[in-house]
mmCIF file of C-alpha atoms in Angstrom:
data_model
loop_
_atom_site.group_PDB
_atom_site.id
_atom_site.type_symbol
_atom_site.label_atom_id
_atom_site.label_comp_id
_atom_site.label_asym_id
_atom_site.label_seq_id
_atom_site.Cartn_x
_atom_site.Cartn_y
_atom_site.Cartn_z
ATOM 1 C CA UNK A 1 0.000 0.000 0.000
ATOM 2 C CA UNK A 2 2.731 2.401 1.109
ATOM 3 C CA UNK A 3 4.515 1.102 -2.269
ATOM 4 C CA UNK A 4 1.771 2.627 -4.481
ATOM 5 C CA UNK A 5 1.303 5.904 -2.434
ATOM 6 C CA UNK A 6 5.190 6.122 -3.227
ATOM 7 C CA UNK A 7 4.960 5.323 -6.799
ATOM 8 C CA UNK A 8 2.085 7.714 -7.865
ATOM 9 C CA UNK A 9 3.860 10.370 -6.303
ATOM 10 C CA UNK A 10 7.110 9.848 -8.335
ATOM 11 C CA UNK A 11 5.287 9.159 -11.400
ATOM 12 C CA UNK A 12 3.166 12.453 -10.636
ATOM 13 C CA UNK A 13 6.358 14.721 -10.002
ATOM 14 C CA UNK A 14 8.206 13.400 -12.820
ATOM 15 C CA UNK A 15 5.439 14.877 -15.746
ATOM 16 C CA UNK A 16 7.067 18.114 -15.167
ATOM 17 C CA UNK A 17 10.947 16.930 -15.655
ATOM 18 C CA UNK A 18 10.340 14.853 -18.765
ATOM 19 C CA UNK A 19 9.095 18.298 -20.577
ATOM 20 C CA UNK A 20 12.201 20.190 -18.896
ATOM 21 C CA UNK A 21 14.752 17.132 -20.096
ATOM 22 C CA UNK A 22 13.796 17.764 -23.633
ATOM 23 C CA UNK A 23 14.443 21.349 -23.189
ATOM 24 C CA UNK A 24 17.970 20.742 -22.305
ATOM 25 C CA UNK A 25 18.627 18.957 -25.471
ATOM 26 C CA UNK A 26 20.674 21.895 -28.080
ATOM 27 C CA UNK A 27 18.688 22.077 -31.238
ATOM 28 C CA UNK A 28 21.081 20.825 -34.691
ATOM 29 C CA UNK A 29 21.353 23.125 -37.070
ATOM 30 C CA UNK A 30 20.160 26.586 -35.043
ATOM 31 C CA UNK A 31 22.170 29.184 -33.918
ATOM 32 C CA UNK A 32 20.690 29.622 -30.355
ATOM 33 C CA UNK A 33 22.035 32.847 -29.839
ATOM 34 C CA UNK A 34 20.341 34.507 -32.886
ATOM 35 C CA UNK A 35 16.501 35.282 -32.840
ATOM 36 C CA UNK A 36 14.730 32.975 -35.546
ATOM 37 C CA UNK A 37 11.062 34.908 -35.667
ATOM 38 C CA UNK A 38 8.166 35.207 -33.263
ATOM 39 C CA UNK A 39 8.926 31.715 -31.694
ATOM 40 C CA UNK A 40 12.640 32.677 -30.861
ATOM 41 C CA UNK A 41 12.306 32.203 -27.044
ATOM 42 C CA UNK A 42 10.148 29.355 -26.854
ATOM 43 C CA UNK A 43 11.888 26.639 -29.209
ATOM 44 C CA UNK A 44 13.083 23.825 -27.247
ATOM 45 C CA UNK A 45 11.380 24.767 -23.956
ATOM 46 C CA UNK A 46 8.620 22.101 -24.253
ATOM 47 C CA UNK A 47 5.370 22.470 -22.424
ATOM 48 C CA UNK A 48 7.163 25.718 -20.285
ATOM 49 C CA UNK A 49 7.474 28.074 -23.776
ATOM 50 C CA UNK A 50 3.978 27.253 -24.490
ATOM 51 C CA UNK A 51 2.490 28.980 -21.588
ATOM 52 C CA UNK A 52 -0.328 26.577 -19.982
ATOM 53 C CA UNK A 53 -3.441 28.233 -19.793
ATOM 54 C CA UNK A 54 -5.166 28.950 -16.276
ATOM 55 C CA UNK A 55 -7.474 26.358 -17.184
ATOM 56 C CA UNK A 56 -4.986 23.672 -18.231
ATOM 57 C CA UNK A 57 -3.315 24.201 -14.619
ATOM 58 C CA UNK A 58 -6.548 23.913 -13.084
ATOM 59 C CA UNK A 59 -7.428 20.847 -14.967
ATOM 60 C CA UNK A 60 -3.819 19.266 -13.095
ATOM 61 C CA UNK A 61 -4.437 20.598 -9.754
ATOM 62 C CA UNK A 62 -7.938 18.878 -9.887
ATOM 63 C CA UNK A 63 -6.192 15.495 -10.914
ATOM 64 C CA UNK A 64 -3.494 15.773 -8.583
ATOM 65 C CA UNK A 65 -6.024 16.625 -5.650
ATOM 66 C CA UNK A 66 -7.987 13.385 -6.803
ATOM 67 C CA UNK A 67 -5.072 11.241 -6.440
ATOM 68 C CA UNK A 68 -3.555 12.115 -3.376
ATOM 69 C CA UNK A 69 -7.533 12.172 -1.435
ATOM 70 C CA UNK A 70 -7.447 8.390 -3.314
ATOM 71 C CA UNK A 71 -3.786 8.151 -1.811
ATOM 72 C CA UNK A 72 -5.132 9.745 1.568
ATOM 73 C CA UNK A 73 -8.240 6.731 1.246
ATOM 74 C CA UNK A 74 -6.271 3.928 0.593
ATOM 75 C CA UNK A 75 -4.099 4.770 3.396
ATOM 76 C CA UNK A 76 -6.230 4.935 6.273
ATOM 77 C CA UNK A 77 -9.072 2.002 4.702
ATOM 78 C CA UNK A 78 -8.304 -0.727 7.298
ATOM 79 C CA UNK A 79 -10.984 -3.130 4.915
ATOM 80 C CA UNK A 80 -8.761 -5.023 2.592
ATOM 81 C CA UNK A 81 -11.774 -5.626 0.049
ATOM 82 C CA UNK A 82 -12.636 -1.792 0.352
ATOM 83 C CA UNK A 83 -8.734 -0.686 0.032
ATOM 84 C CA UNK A 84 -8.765 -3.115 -3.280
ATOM 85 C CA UNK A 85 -11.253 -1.072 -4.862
ATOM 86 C CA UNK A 86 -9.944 2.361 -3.980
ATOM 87 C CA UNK A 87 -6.751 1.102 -5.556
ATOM 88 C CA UNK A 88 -9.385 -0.061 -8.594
ATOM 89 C CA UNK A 89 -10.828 3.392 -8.890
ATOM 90 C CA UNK A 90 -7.213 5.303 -8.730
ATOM 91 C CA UNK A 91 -5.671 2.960 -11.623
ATOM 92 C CA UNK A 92 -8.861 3.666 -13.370
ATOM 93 C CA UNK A 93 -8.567 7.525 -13.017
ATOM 94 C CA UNK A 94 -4.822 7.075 -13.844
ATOM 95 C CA UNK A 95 -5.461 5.501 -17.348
ATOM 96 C CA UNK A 96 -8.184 8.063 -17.904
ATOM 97 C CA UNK A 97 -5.691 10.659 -17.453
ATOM 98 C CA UNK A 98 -2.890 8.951 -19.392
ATOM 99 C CA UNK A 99 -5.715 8.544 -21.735
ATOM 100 C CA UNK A 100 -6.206 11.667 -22.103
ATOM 101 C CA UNK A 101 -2.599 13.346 -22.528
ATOM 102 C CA UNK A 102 -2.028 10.798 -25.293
ATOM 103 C CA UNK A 103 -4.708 12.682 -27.500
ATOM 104 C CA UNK A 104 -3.912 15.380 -26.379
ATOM 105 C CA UNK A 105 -0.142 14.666 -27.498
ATOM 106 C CA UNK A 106 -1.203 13.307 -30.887
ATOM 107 C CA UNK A 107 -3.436 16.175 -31.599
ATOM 108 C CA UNK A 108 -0.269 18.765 -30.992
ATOM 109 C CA UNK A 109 1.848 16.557 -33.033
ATOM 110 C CA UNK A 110 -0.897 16.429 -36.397
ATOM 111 C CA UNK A 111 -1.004 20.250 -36.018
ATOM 112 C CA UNK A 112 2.611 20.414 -35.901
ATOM 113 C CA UNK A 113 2.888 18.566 -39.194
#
């Protein structure tokens, strides 16, 4: 129980990082000290240059606050047949979500094209 409490919240504060890791990367074939248009600044930042709307970051706090009150649930449900299926209902909400950034991933990557 303790193990999955651990592992959601590594997997949760690791979404950030893998956006920063890309950032880190030096584009081939660009100058990076020269302006190249409107997008200058924001090549290579991933998520962080494109500026998450209020209502994106909204949309994440209201995920995150539904994990850790399943987290919070698990934790103190002493019934093993109840704790089963909070731990049901948080995988569930966690593939919804993965779900869910997928398409959201594939639709930014056809519009990119």
């Amino acid at each position: 129980m303790n193990a999955i409490y651990k592992s959601t919240a590594v997997l949760l504060l690791m979404l950030p990082l893998s956006g920063v890791s890309l950032a880190a990367e030096p584009m081939q074939g660009m100058n990076m000290n020269k302006p190249q248009g409107e997008d200058a600044g924001k090549q290579g930042m991933g998520m962080m240059g494109m500026g998450m709307s209020e209502g994106h970051l909204q949309a994440m706090q209201e995920h995150m606050l539904k994990m850790h009150d399943y987290s919070n649930r698990i934790l103190a449900e002493k019934d093993p047949a109840k704790q089963a299926q909070l731990k049901h209902e948080q995988l569930e909400l966690m593939k919804a979500h993965q779900a869910q950034m997928m398409q959201h991933h594939s639709q930014m990557m056809q519009g990119h094209q």
